[in-house]
Short mmCIF file of C-alpha atoms in Angstrom, two decimals:
data_model
loop_
_atom_site.label_atom_id
_atom_site.label_comp_id
_atom_site.label_asym_id
_atom_site.label_seq_id
_atom_site.Cartn_x
_atom_site.Cartn_y
_atom_site.Cartn_z
CA UNK A 1 -6.54 -25.84 -9.63
CA UNK A 2 -8.63 -24.23 -6.74
CA UNK A 3 -10.90 -26.48 -5.18
CA UNK A 4 -8.37 -29.61 -4.82
CA UNK A 5 -8.46 -30.46 -1.11
CA UNK A 6 -9.61 -27.19 0.01
CA UNK A 7 -12.13 -28.75 2.63
CA UNK A 8 -8.92 -29.70 4.93
CA UNK A 9 -6.74 -26.80 3.44
CA UNK A 10 -6.99 -24.99 7.22
CA UNK A 11 -7.01 -28.41 9.13
CA UNK A 12 -3.85 -28.15 11.36
CA UNK A 13 -1.91 -30.76 10.35
CA UNK A 14 -0.65 -33.59 13.09
CA UNK A 15 3.10 -33.12 13.98
CA UNK A 16 5.29 -34.11 16.67
CA UNK A 17 5.69 -32.20 19.57
CA UNK A 18 8.42 -29.76 18.87
CA UNK A 19 8.74 -28.44 22.59
CA UNK A 20 10.48 -31.70 23.11
CA UNK A 21 13.26 -30.90 20.96
CA UNK A 22 16.03 -28.30 21.62
CA UNK A 23 19.39 -27.20 20.05
CA UNK A 24 22.38 -26.73 22.32
CA UNK A 25 24.65 -23.80 21.40
CA UNK A 26 27.78 -23.22 23.65
CA UNK A 27 28.19 -19.89 21.99
CA UNK A 28 27.70 -16.71 24.15
CA UNK A 29 25.03 -14.61 22.81
CA UNK A 30 24.04 -11.25 24.23
CA UNK A 31 20.72 -11.01 25.71
CA UNK A 32 18.52 -8.60 23.69
CA UNK A 33 15.08 -7.49 24.03
CA UNK A 34 12.58 -6.68 21.34
CA UNK A 35 10.18 -3.91 21.27
CA UNK A 36 6.96 -3.30 19.19
CA UNK A 37 7.44 0.63 18.32
CA UNK A 38 5.41 3.63 19.39
CA UNK A 39 2.45 5.26 18.29
CA UNK A 40 1.95 7.86 15.73
CA UNK A 41 -0.62 9.76 14.13
CA UNK A 42 -0.56 10.85 10.65
CA UNK A 43 -2.58 14.06 10.02
CA UNK A 44 -1.91 16.81 7.35
CA UNK A 45 1.67 17.48 6.88
CA UNK A 46 3.40 14.62 5.43
CA UNK A 47 0.67 11.96 6.60
CA UNK A 48 -2.22 10.24 5.92
CA UNK A 49 -5.96 11.06 6.88
CA UNK A 50 -8.89 9.07 8.19
CA UNK A 51 -8.44 5.74 9.96
CA UNK A 52 -4.48 6.37 10.30
CA UNK A 53 -3.50 5.97 13.73
CA UNK A 54 -0.50 4.04 13.22
CA UNK A 55 1.54 1.61 15.43
CA UNK A 56 4.65 -0.08 14.99
CA UNK A 57 4.43 -3.88 15.66
CA UNK A 58 7.00 -5.22 13.22
CA UNK A 59 9.67 -7.30 15.44
CA UNK A 60 13.14 -8.00 14.39
CA UNK A 61 14.19 -11.07 12.31
CA UNK A 62 17.63 -9.76 11.69
CA UNK A 63 21.12 -10.09 11.97
CA UNK A 64 23.32 -8.47 14.67
CA UNK A 65 26.88 -6.78 13.91
CA UNK A 66 28.24 -5.04 11.03
CA UNK A 67 28.42 -6.64 7.64
CA UNK A 68 31.85 -6.89 5.69
CA UNK A 69 32.09 -6.18 2.15
CA UNK A 70 32.80 -10.13 1.74
CA UNK A 71 29.61 -10.99 3.59
CA UNK A 72 27.53 -8.63 1.51
CA UNK A 73 28.85 -10.45 -1.93
CA UNK A 74 28.21 -13.83 -0.37
CA UNK A 75 31.60 -14.96 0.43
CA UNK A 76 33.31 -15.31 3.69
CA UNK A 77 36.87 -15.96 4.52
CA UNK A 78 37.48 -18.95 6.66
CA UNK A 79 39.17 -18.78 10.35
CA UNK A 80 42.14 -20.85 8.69
CA UNK A 81 43.50 -19.80 5.26
CA UNK A 82 41.21 -17.13 4.03
CA UNK A 83 40.68 -16.09 0.50
CA UNK A 84 39.08 -18.01 -2.32
CA UNK A 85 41.03 -21.27 -1.74
CA UNK A 86 40.91 -21.16 2.03
CA UNK A 87 38.84 -23.89 3.99
CA UNK A 88 35.53 -22.97 5.42
CA UNK A 89 34.57 -20.42 2.73
CA UNK A 90 30.81 -20.52 2.67
CA UNK A 91 27.97 -18.70 0.72
CA UNK A 92 26.05 -15.90 2.33
CA UNK A 93 28.55 -15.22 5.09
CA UNK A 94 26.97 -17.32 7.85
CA UNK A 95 28.25 -19.76 10.36
CA UNK A 96 25.01 -21.51 10.86
CA UNK A 97 25.69 -22.77 14.56
CA UNK A 98 26.69 -19.08 15.36
CA UNK A 99 23.51 -17.61 14.19
CA UNK A 100 21.48 -15.78 16.79
CA UNK A 101 17.93 -16.48 16.95
CA UNK A 102 15.64 -13.79 16.31
CA UNK A 103 11.77 -13.63 17.76
CA UNK A 104 9.46 -11.05 16.34
CA UNK A 105 6.18 -10.10 18.08
CA UNK A 106 2.75 -10.61 16.25
CA UNK A 107 0.96 -7.55 14.91
CA UNK A 108 -1.76 -7.98 17.49
CA UNK A 109 -2.01 -9.39 20.97
CA UNK A 110 -3.93 -12.54 20.93
CA UNK A 111 -6.27 -12.63 23.86
CA UNK A 112 -7.15 -15.94 26.14
CA UNK A 113 -10.93 -15.67 24.89
CA UNK A 114 -9.79 -16.01 21.45
CA UNK A 115 -10.19 -19.50 19.83
CA UNK A 116 -7.82 -20.80 17.24
CA UNK A 117 -9.72 -22.38 14.53
CA UNK A 118 -7.58 -22.91 11.62
CA UNK A 119 -4.15 -23.10 10.64
CA UNK A 120 -2.50 -23.29 7.23
CA UNK A 121 1.25 -22.82 5.99
CA UNK A 122 2.45 -20.88 2.97
CA UNK A 123 3.25 -24.17 0.82
CA UNK A 124 -0.29 -25.07 1.03
CA UNK A 125 -1.63 -21.83 0.21
CA UNK A 126 0.78 -21.29 -2.72
CA UNK A 127 -1.01 -24.49 -4.30
CA UNK A 128 -4.39 -22.50 -4.74
CA UNK A 129 -5.61 -21.10 -8.11
CA UNK A 130 -8.79 -19.49 -9.22
CA UNK A 131 -9.12 -17.59 -12.63
CA UNK A 132 -11.26 -14.73 -11.93
CA UNK A 133 -12.56 -12.58 -14.69
CA UNK A 134 -11.86 -8.80 -15.22
CA UNK A 135 -13.99 -6.47 -12.49
CA UNK A 136 -16.69 -4.00 -13.64
CA UNK A 137 -17.01 -0.54 -12.46
CA UNK A 138 -19.86 0.34 -10.10
CA UNK A 139 -19.20 3.59 -8.72
CA UNK A 140 -16.32 6.25 -9.13
CA UNK A 141 -15.50 9.07 -6.61
CA UNK A 142 -13.00 11.72 -6.36
CA UNK A 143 -10.87 13.72 -9.09
CA UNK A 144 -7.34 13.54 -10.51
CA UNK A 145 -4.50 15.92 -11.19
CA UNK A 146 -2.28 14.87 -14.02
CA UNK A 147 1.32 13.71 -13.74
CA UNK A 148 4.15 15.74 -14.29
CA UNK A 149 5.95 13.86 -17.05
CA UNK A 150 9.36 15.99 -16.15
CA UNK A 151 9.91 13.75 -13.27
CA UNK A 152 10.68 10.84 -16.24
CA UNK A 153 13.72 12.82 -17.30
CA UNK A 154 17.10 12.09 -15.34
CA UNK A 155 17.74 14.68 -13.06
CA UNK A 156 20.44 17.15 -13.81
CA UNK A 157 23.64 17.01 -12.11
CA UNK A 158 23.94 19.12 -9.13
CA UNK A 159 20.12 19.83 -9.26
CA UNK A 160 18.29 17.21 -7.73
CA UNK A 161 14.76 17.78 -6.81
CA UNK A 162 14.16 17.77 -3.23
CA UNK A 163 11.30 16.31 -1.55
CA UNK A 164 8.74 18.51 -0.36
CA UNK A 165 6.10 18.17 2.44
CA UNK A 166 2.67 18.99 1.59
CA UNK A 167 -0.45 19.48 3.49
CA UNK A 168 -3.13 17.73 1.70
CA UNK A 169 -6.18 15.46 3.13
CA UNK A 170 -5.81 11.77 2.21
CA UNK A 171 -7.99 8.93 3.49
CA UNK A 172 -7.59 5.15 3.95
CA UNK A 173 -10.78 4.29 5.66
CA UNK A 174 -11.60 0.66 6.40
CA UNK A 175 -14.01 -1.42 4.75
CA UNK A 176 -17.32 -1.41 7.09
CA UNK A 177 -16.78 2.25 7.57
CA UNK A 178 -17.01 3.17 4.14
CA UNK A 179 -20.37 4.88 3.26
CA UNK A 180 -20.40 3.91 -0.31
CA UNK A 181 -19.89 0.04 0.61
CA UNK A 182 -22.44 0.22 3.15
CA UNK A 183 -24.76 1.66 0.20
CA UNK A 184 -23.64 -1.28 -2.04
CA UNK A 185 -24.30 -3.82 0.68
CA UNK A 186 -27.81 -2.49 1.17
CA UNK A 187 -28.40 -2.87 -2.50
CA UNK A 188 -27.08 -6.55 -2.31
CA UNK A 189 -24.56 -5.64 -5.02
CA UNK A 190 -22.21 -8.34 -3.73
CA UNK A 191 -21.63 -10.74 -0.92
CA UNK A 192 -18.07 -10.00 -0.20
CA UNK A 193 -16.64 -6.79 0.37
CA UNK A 194 -13.08 -5.22 1.05
CA UNK A 195 -10.57 -2.63 0.14
CA UNK A 196 -7.76 -3.01 -2.51
CA UNK A 197 -5.30 -2.24 0.50
CA UNK A 198 -6.47 -5.14 2.61
CA UNK A 199 -7.33 -7.40 -0.41
CA UNK A 200 -3.65 -6.96 -1.79
CA UNK A 201 -2.44 -7.87 1.47
CA UNK A 202 -4.34 -11.41 1.70
CA UNK A 203 -3.88 -12.19 -1.97
CA UNK A 204 0.28 -11.61 -1.68
CA UNK A 205 0.32 -13.19 2.05
CA UNK A 206 2.78 -15.87 0.68
CA UNK A 207 5.67 -13.14 0.19
CA UNK A 208 5.12 -11.40 3.84
CA UNK A 209 7.63 -11.85 6.51
CA UNK A 210 6.54 -9.37 9.01
CA UNK A 211 3.25 -10.35 11.09
CA UNK A 212 -0.03 -8.42 10.23
CA UNK A 213 -3.71 -9.22 10.90
CA UNK A 214 -7.06 -8.80 8.83
CA UNK A 215 -10.41 -8.59 10.87
CA UNK A 216 -13.25 -10.42 9.25
CA UNK A 217 -16.95 -9.69 9.92
CA UNK A 218 -19.81 -11.87 9.07
CA UNK A 219 -23.19 -10.55 9.19
CA UNK A 220 -26.00 -12.37 7.55
CA UNK A 221 -25.05 -13.22 3.81
CA UNK A 222 -22.26 -10.61 3.89
CA UNK A 223 -18.50 -11.11 4.61
CA UNK A 224 -16.59 -7.75 5.15
CA UNK A 225 -12.61 -7.87 5.25
CA UNK A 226 -11.66 -4.98 7.70
CA UNK A 227 -8.53 -3.70 9.38
CA UNK A 228 -8.06 -2.38 12.68
CA UNK A 229 -7.03 1.24 13.43
CA UNK A 230 -3.26 1.15 13.36
CA UNK A 231 -2.85 -1.98 11.22
CA UNK A 232 0.55 -2.98 10.63
CA UNK A 233 0.30 -3.09 6.88
CA UNK A 234 -0.75 0.86 6.53
CA UNK A 235 2.76 1.13 6.99
CA UNK A 236 5.25 0.81 4.32
CA UNK A 237 7.81 -1.69 5.20
CA UNK A 238 11.53 -1.35 3.95
CA UNK A 239 13.52 -4.36 3.02
CA UNK A 240 11.22 -6.74 4.44
CA UNK A 241 12.27 -9.56 2.44
CA UNK A 242 15.96 -8.86 2.70
CA UNK A 243 18.49 -11.85 3.83
CA UNK A 244 19.93 -9.34 5.61
CA UNK A 245 17.19 -7.26 7.10
CA UNK A 246 17.29 -3.99 9.27
CA UNK A 247 18.00 -4.59 12.92
CA UNK A 248 15.39 -4.06 15.62
CA UNK A 249 15.59 -0.91 18.18
CA UNK A 250 16.75 -3.08 21.05
CA UNK A 251 19.68 -4.49 18.92
CA UNK A 252 20.39 -0.90 17.37
CA UNK A 253 20.46 0.82 21.02
CA UNK A 254 22.97 3.56 21.38
CA UNK A 255 24.23 3.35 17.61
CA UNK A 256 23.62 5.68 14.68
CA UNK A 257 21.52 3.01 13.14
CA UNK A 258 18.46 3.78 15.10
CA UNK A 259 17.19 5.60 12.25
CA UNK A 260 17.42 2.31 10.36
CA UNK A 261 15.43 0.28 12.13
CA UNK A 262 12.15 -1.57 10.91
CA UNK A 263 9.78 1.01 12.38
CA UNK A 264 11.75 3.94 11.79
CA UNK A 265 12.25 3.01 8.25
CA UNK A 266 8.64 2.36 7.75
CA UNK A 267 7.33 5.62 8.92
CA UNK A 268 9.95 7.38 6.86
CA UNK A 269 8.71 5.34 3.81
CA UNK A 270 5.55 5.84 4.32
CA UNK A 271 5.75 9.61 4.65
CA UNK A 272 7.82 9.76 1.36
CA UNK A 273 4.70 7.86 -0.37
CA UNK A 274 2.53 10.25 0.68
CA UNK A 275 4.37 13.28 -0.40
CA UNK A 276 5.75 11.83 -3.61
CA UNK A 277 2.64 10.80 -5.12
CA UNK A 278 1.55 14.55 -4.51
CA UNK A 279 4.78 16.22 -5.43
CA UNK A 280 4.79 14.55 -8.88
CA UNK A 281 1.38 16.25 -10.08
CA UNK A 282 0.31 19.50 -11.71
CA UNK A 283 -2.06 20.86 -9.39
CA UNK A 284 -4.56 22.80 -11.49
CA UNK A 285 -8.45 23.18 -10.90
CA UNK A 286 -8.59 23.87 -14.86
CA UNK A 287 -6.96 20.56 -15.98
CA UNK A 288 -8.04 17.90 -13.97
CA UNK A 289 -10.13 14.54 -14.53
CA UNK A 290 -13.08 14.54 -12.15
CA UNK A 291 -15.16 11.34 -11.53
CA UNK A 292 -19.07 10.90 -11.44
CA UNK A 293 -19.29 11.88 -7.70
CA UNK A 294 -17.02 13.84 -4.98
CA UNK A 295 -14.65 12.17 -2.76
CA UNK A 296 -17.02 10.55 -0.13
CA UNK A 297 -14.93 11.05 2.86
CA UNK A 298 -14.23 14.85 2.54
CA UNK A 299 -16.14 17.46 4.53
CA UNK A 300 -15.46 20.88 3.30
CA UNK A 301 -17.25 22.17 6.59
CA UNK A 302 -14.53 20.53 8.94
CA UNK A 303 -11.65 20.21 6.65
CA UNK A 304 -9.03 22.94 6.47
CA UNK A 305 -6.49 21.37 4.24
CA UNK A 306 -7.27 20.93 0.44
CA UNK A 307 -8.06 17.49 -0.73
CA UNK A 308 -5.33 15.31 -2.53
CA UNK A 309 -5.59 13.83 -5.95
CA UNK A 310 -7.24 10.28 -5.51
CA UNK A 311 -9.75 8.36 -7.45
CA UNK A 312 -11.75 5.77 -5.95
CA UNK A 313 -13.13 3.20 -7.98
CA UNK A 314 -15.63 0.56 -6.79
CA UNK A 315 -15.26 -2.68 -8.63
CA UNK A 316 -17.21 -5.90 -8.71
CA UNK A 317 -15.25 -9.08 -9.24
CA UNK A 318 -16.95 -12.49 -9.93
CA UNK A 319 -15.23 -15.18 -7.69
CA UNK A 320 -18.01 -17.95 -8.32
CA UNK A 321 -17.18 -21.65 -9.09
CA UNK A 322 -19.34 -24.03 -11.37
CA UNK A 323 -20.61 -25.80 -8.11
CA UNK A 324 -21.83 -22.48 -6.53
CA UNK A 325 -25.74 -22.67 -6.34
CA UNK A 326 -25.75 -18.83 -6.07
CA UNK A 327 -23.10 -16.54 -7.53
CA UNK A 328 -20.29 -15.19 -5.25
CA UNK A 329 -19.23 -11.29 -6.02
CA UNK A 330 -16.97 -9.14 -4.38
CA UNK A 331 -16.90 -5.50 -4.66
CA UNK A 332 -13.45 -3.81 -4.00
CA UNK A 333 -12.69 -0.06 -3.40
CA UNK A 334 -9.73 0.61 -5.65
CA UNK A 335 -7.84 3.84 -6.09
CA UNK A 336 -5.68 5.38 -8.56
CA UNK A 337 -3.69 8.41 -8.06
CA UNK A 338 -2.97 10.61 -11.26
CA UNK A 339 -3.88 10.69 -14.93
CA UNK A 340 -1.29 10.97 -17.98
CA UNK A 341 -1.84 11.61 -21.63
CA UNK A 342 -0.65 8.86 -23.72
CA UNK A 343 -2.54 5.93 -25.15
CA UNK A 344 -2.46 4.86 -28.81
CA UNK A 345 -3.43 8.31 -29.99
CA UNK A 346 -1.33 10.23 -27.70
CA UNK A 347 -4.32 12.20 -26.55
CA UNK A 348 -6.20 9.46 -24.16
CA UNK A 349 -5.82 9.74 -20.50
CA UNK A 350 -4.06 6.83 -18.78
CA UNK A 351 -4.67 6.35 -15.03
CA UNK A 352 -1.67 5.78 -12.92
CA UNK A 353 -0.46 4.52 -9.37
CA UNK A 354 2.38 6.09 -8.03
CA UNK A 355 4.69 5.07 -5.29
CA UNK A 356 8.36 5.31 -4.27
CA UNK A 357 11.05 3.04 -3.36
CA UNK A 358 13.60 4.92 -1.03
CA UNK A 359 17.26 4.31 -0.42
CA UNK A 360 18.34 4.78 3.29
CA UNK A 361 21.98 3.80 3.08
CA UNK A 362 23.73 1.46 1.00
CA UNK A 363 26.37 0.78 3.62
CA UNK A 364 24.20 0.19 6.33
CA UNK A 365 23.12 -2.99 8.09
CA UNK A 366 20.01 -4.02 6.54
CA UNK A 367 20.65 -2.64 2.97
CA UNK A 368 20.27 -6.25 1.51
CA UNK A 369 23.36 -5.48 -0.83
CA UNK A 370 21.80 -2.49 -2.73
CA UNK A 371 23.63 -0.54 -5.25
CA UNK A 372 24.45 3.06 -4.81
CA UNK A 373 21.58 4.62 -6.52
CA UNK A 374 23.37 8.10 -7.16
CA UNK A 375 26.11 6.74 -8.98
CA UNK A 376 24.04 3.16 -10.45
CA UNK A 377 20.70 4.16 -11.05
CA UNK A 378 21.21 5.85 -14.49
CA UNK A 379 23.61 3.52 -15.70
CA UNK A 380 22.24 0.17 -14.07
CA UNK A 381 18.66 0.89 -13.50
CA UNK A 382 17.80 -2.97 -14.00
CA UNK A 383 20.24 -4.06 -11.40
CA UNK A 384 18.74 -1.43 -9.07
CA UNK A 385 15.19 -2.76 -9.64
CA UNK A 386 16.05 -6.36 -9.49
CA UNK A 387 17.81 -5.75 -5.95
CA UNK A 388 14.48 -4.24 -5.03
CA UNK A 389 12.37 -6.82 -6.14
CA UNK A 390 14.47 -9.41 -3.93
CA UNK A 391 14.57 -6.96 -0.85
CA UNK A 392 10.87 -5.79 -1.11
CA UNK A 393 8.97 -8.65 -2.90
CA UNK A 394 5.97 -8.30 -0.75
CA UNK A 395 5.58 -4.38 -1.02
CA UNK A 396 5.88 -4.50 -4.64
CA UNK A 397 3.81 -7.41 -5.06
CA UNK A 398 0.90 -5.54 -3.08
CA UNK A 399 1.50 -2.33 -5.14
CA UNK A 400 1.25 -4.28 -8.47
CA UNK A 401 -2.03 -6.12 -7.23
CA UNK A 402 -3.38 -3.00 -6.34
CA UNK A 403 -2.92 -1.37 -9.74
CA UNK A 404 -4.55 -4.63 -11.52
CA UNK A 405 -7.39 -4.46 -9.42
CA UNK A 406 -8.05 -0.74 -10.08
CA UNK A 407 -7.32 -1.53 -13.60
CA UNK A 408 -4.72 1.33 -13.86
CA UNK A 409 -3.09 1.73 -17.15
CA UNK A 410 0.39 2.29 -15.59
CA UNK A 411 2.54 2.61 -12.43
CA UNK A 412 5.14 5.07 -11.74
CA UNK A 413 7.98 4.17 -9.31
CA UNK A 414 10.03 6.85 -7.77
CA UNK A 415 13.43 6.12 -6.57
CA UNK A 416 13.95 8.56 -3.48
CA UNK A 417 17.16 8.71 -1.51
CA UNK A 418 18.45 10.28 1.78
CA UNK A 419 20.34 13.61 1.25
CA UNK A 420 22.64 12.74 4.18
CA UNK A 421 22.56 8.90 5.15
CA UNK A 422 22.62 9.61 8.34
CA UNK A 423 19.67 11.59 8.56
CA UNK A 424 16.18 10.60 7.53
CA UNK A 425 14.69 14.54 7.78
CA UNK A 426 15.66 15.51 3.77
CA UNK A 427 15.30 13.41 0.47
CA UNK A 428 15.73 13.72 -3.07
CA UNK A 429 13.91 12.09 -6.11
CA UNK A 430 16.77 10.66 -8.05
CA UNK A 431 14.60 9.19 -10.80
CA UNK A 432 11.06 7.65 -11.83
CA UNK A 433 10.45 4.67 -14.01
CA UNK A 434 7.23 3.58 -15.62
CA UNK A 435 5.56 0.16 -15.96
CA UNK A 436 2.51 -1.64 -16.97
CA UNK A 437 0.98 -3.52 -14.09
CA UNK A 438 0.46 -6.83 -15.93
CA UNK A 439 4.22 -6.71 -17.40
CA UNK A 440 5.40 -5.91 -14.11
CA UNK A 441 3.69 -8.73 -12.50
CA UNK A 442 5.07 -11.11 -14.90
CA UNK A 443 8.63 -9.96 -13.97
CA UNK A 444 8.25 -10.51 -10.60
CA UNK A 445 6.48 -13.74 -11.13
CA UNK A 446 3.26 -12.69 -9.41
CA UNK A 447 0.51 -14.76 -10.00
CA UNK A 448 -2.87 -13.20 -9.27
CA UNK A 449 -4.82 -16.48 -9.85
CA UNK A 450 -3.25 -17.75 -6.86
CA UNK A 451 -4.34 -14.70 -4.77
CA UNK A 452 -7.90 -15.19 -5.62
CA UNK A 453 -7.48 -18.67 -4.84
CA UNK A 454 -6.54 -17.83 -1.49
CA UNK A 455 -9.40 -15.13 -0.99
CA UNK A 456 -12.01 -17.51 -2.04
CA UNK A 457 -10.73 -20.35 0.33
CA UNK A 458 -11.21 -17.70 3.08
CA UNK A 459 -14.46 -16.89 1.93
CA UNK A 460 -15.71 -20.59 1.86
CA UNK A 461 -14.20 -21.22 5.16
CA UNK A 462 -15.99 -18.29 6.89
CA UNK A 463 -19.44 -19.36 5.15
CA UNK A 464 -19.02 -23.07 6.38
CA UNK A 465 -18.07 -22.11 9.90
CA UNK A 466 -21.44 -19.86 10.37
CA UNK A 467 -23.88 -22.22 8.18
CA UNK A 468 -25.75 -23.39 11.24
CA UNK A 469 -25.60 -19.81 12.91
CA UNK A 470 -28.72 -17.77 12.82
CA UNK A 471 -28.42 -15.19 9.87
CA UNK A 472 -28.69 -12.03 11.81
CA UNK A 473 -26.02 -12.99 14.32
CA UNK A 474 -22.77 -11.03 13.86
CA UNK A 475 -19.59 -13.26 13.85
CA UNK A 476 -16.26 -11.85 14.01
CA UNK A 477 -12.67 -13.35 13.37
CA UNK A 478 -9.06 -12.20 12.97
CA UNK A 479 -6.57 -13.65 10.43
CA UNK A 480 -3.02 -13.49 11.61
CA UNK A 481 0.08 -14.12 9.88
CA UNK A 482 2.44 -15.66 12.31
CA UNK A 483 5.40 -13.26 13.56
CA UNK A 484 8.25 -16.11 13.10
CA UNK A 485 6.51 -18.77 10.82
CA UNK A 486 5.31 -19.01 7.30
CA UNK A 487 1.92 -19.69 8.84
CA UNK A 488 -1.79 -18.11 8.75
CA UNK A 489 -3.88 -18.72 11.65
CA UNK A 490 -7.73 -18.10 11.78
CA UNK A 491 -9.20 -16.98 15.40
CA UNK A 492 -12.71 -16.72 16.43
CA UNK A 493 -13.15 -13.81 18.54
CA UNK A 494 -16.23 -12.11 20.35
CA UNK A 495 -18.15 -9.50 18.31
CA UNK A 496 -17.12 -6.67 20.52
CA UNK A 497 -13.39 -7.42 19.95
CA UNK A 498 -11.52 -3.95 18.93
CA UNK A 499 -14.66 -2.05 19.80
CA UNK A 500 -13.51 -1.42 23.45
CA UNK A 501 -10.07 -0.07 22.22
CA UNK A 502 -11.60 2.15 19.89
CA UNK A 503 -14.26 3.44 22.87
CA UNK A 504 -11.15 3.98 25.26
CA UNK A 505 -9.09 6.01 22.57
CA UNK A 506 -12.22 8.09 22.06
CA UNK A 507 -12.43 8.58 25.94
CA UNK A 508 -8.84 9.19 26.21
CA UNK A 509 -9.11 11.94 23.55
CA UNK A 510 -11.80 13.73 24.99
CA UNK A 511 -9.96 13.64 28.42
CA UNK A 512 -6.78 14.93 26.95
CA UNK A 513 -9.00 17.81 25.07
CA UNK A 514 -10.41 18.78 28.25
CA UNK A 515 -7.26 19.04 29.95
CA UNK A 516 -6.04 21.12 27.18
CA UNK A 517 -8.90 23.71 27.55
#
């Protein structure tokens, strides 16, 4: 249960100095470098809006070299006497002593003036639990188009639906820059504030492999969970949890697999998800559901592109404990993508979350033993989904958590594949499956009580660290997932951290604009 031993949960456990140990390996391993990927900006066509400067940042935790059919099926021939009866046959197809060590880079550079305060491993995090009650809606903004049910039908042979690039304005604004959250904060609607995108990353932290970071700002009695511009978890990862994960760019240099590196796949998947959520809708101004207030981020005087279908629900969750002198509540900006006729009477509107899984090449390095969707999706959809749950556990858990936080009635998962496995330029929709969020969470063994326990532990830790500080003083922290270990680390950073980067980016943009003129 939550609260058992939480006072020392983040205490750095005493351990022997690992630097004194080494492993001797006489195998010749080719030296490789590891890059972080380039910067991109999603705007308009096939992209996201708002705070959407995207940077790579996922390093490699991958295997080098091609994978044979025997290795993909979890079986390896020995050097002497191959086959089922030969010696040395082992599962997973790996010789442990010959496995090259992969080193990933952190999602953010740790600066010398940062002070590490706490460290906790995933094993201890997984033991937390807090049963949070159902949230309540405080404010609703935006509008929703209706979902096109024709996508639920299996596609006609030789008449697959092509993915389209649509110009729609979509936003992913961080917590402290959200005008609605700022208004609710001034009204003392809660003590903790976050977006479902950020909160789901924290609640599903124990499933993550790649490095990520969350900025935490404590001002007065309010705590804000923020993200940096270009945060790594803004990108949709691909096969993050696969044993045979995609190779990094440095390892795939000079090969056709350049389009199958983690950064390239994440870019491809992010664009697919943006376009798929728009393509599956019936856009009509006459038949759409309008919430109480218009989209808070859209400015008609400046924007040239039409607004994407999106509903924002600002919901409050009570995460108080019996021992609390004052209640602790949390306001979360949640999102829904569309509505669909359904319900017990068939005429009620059901709110939906729309996401897309994407297949790049079932024969390529990093496919994680995925089946060929074109031949197996209709006949073995359960097996296809089970493989995706294994290879993309963190991504699917985050999507499901976001749907539950938004109190969405359903999830639509699209299965999107490349037209040509060797090109990431064109895609087709092979099918769409619908699920109820809580039932899907049960299939994934996703425990939201554990996620709320992690959140409340972080909140308690921040409050205890600043209990002796003046109320008006602003304190800033960065919570980082270690790139190579299942560990979270909490750093205390100067209050101006990341502000300088934003100013430099603005100045650089102004200089570029002047040069263009």
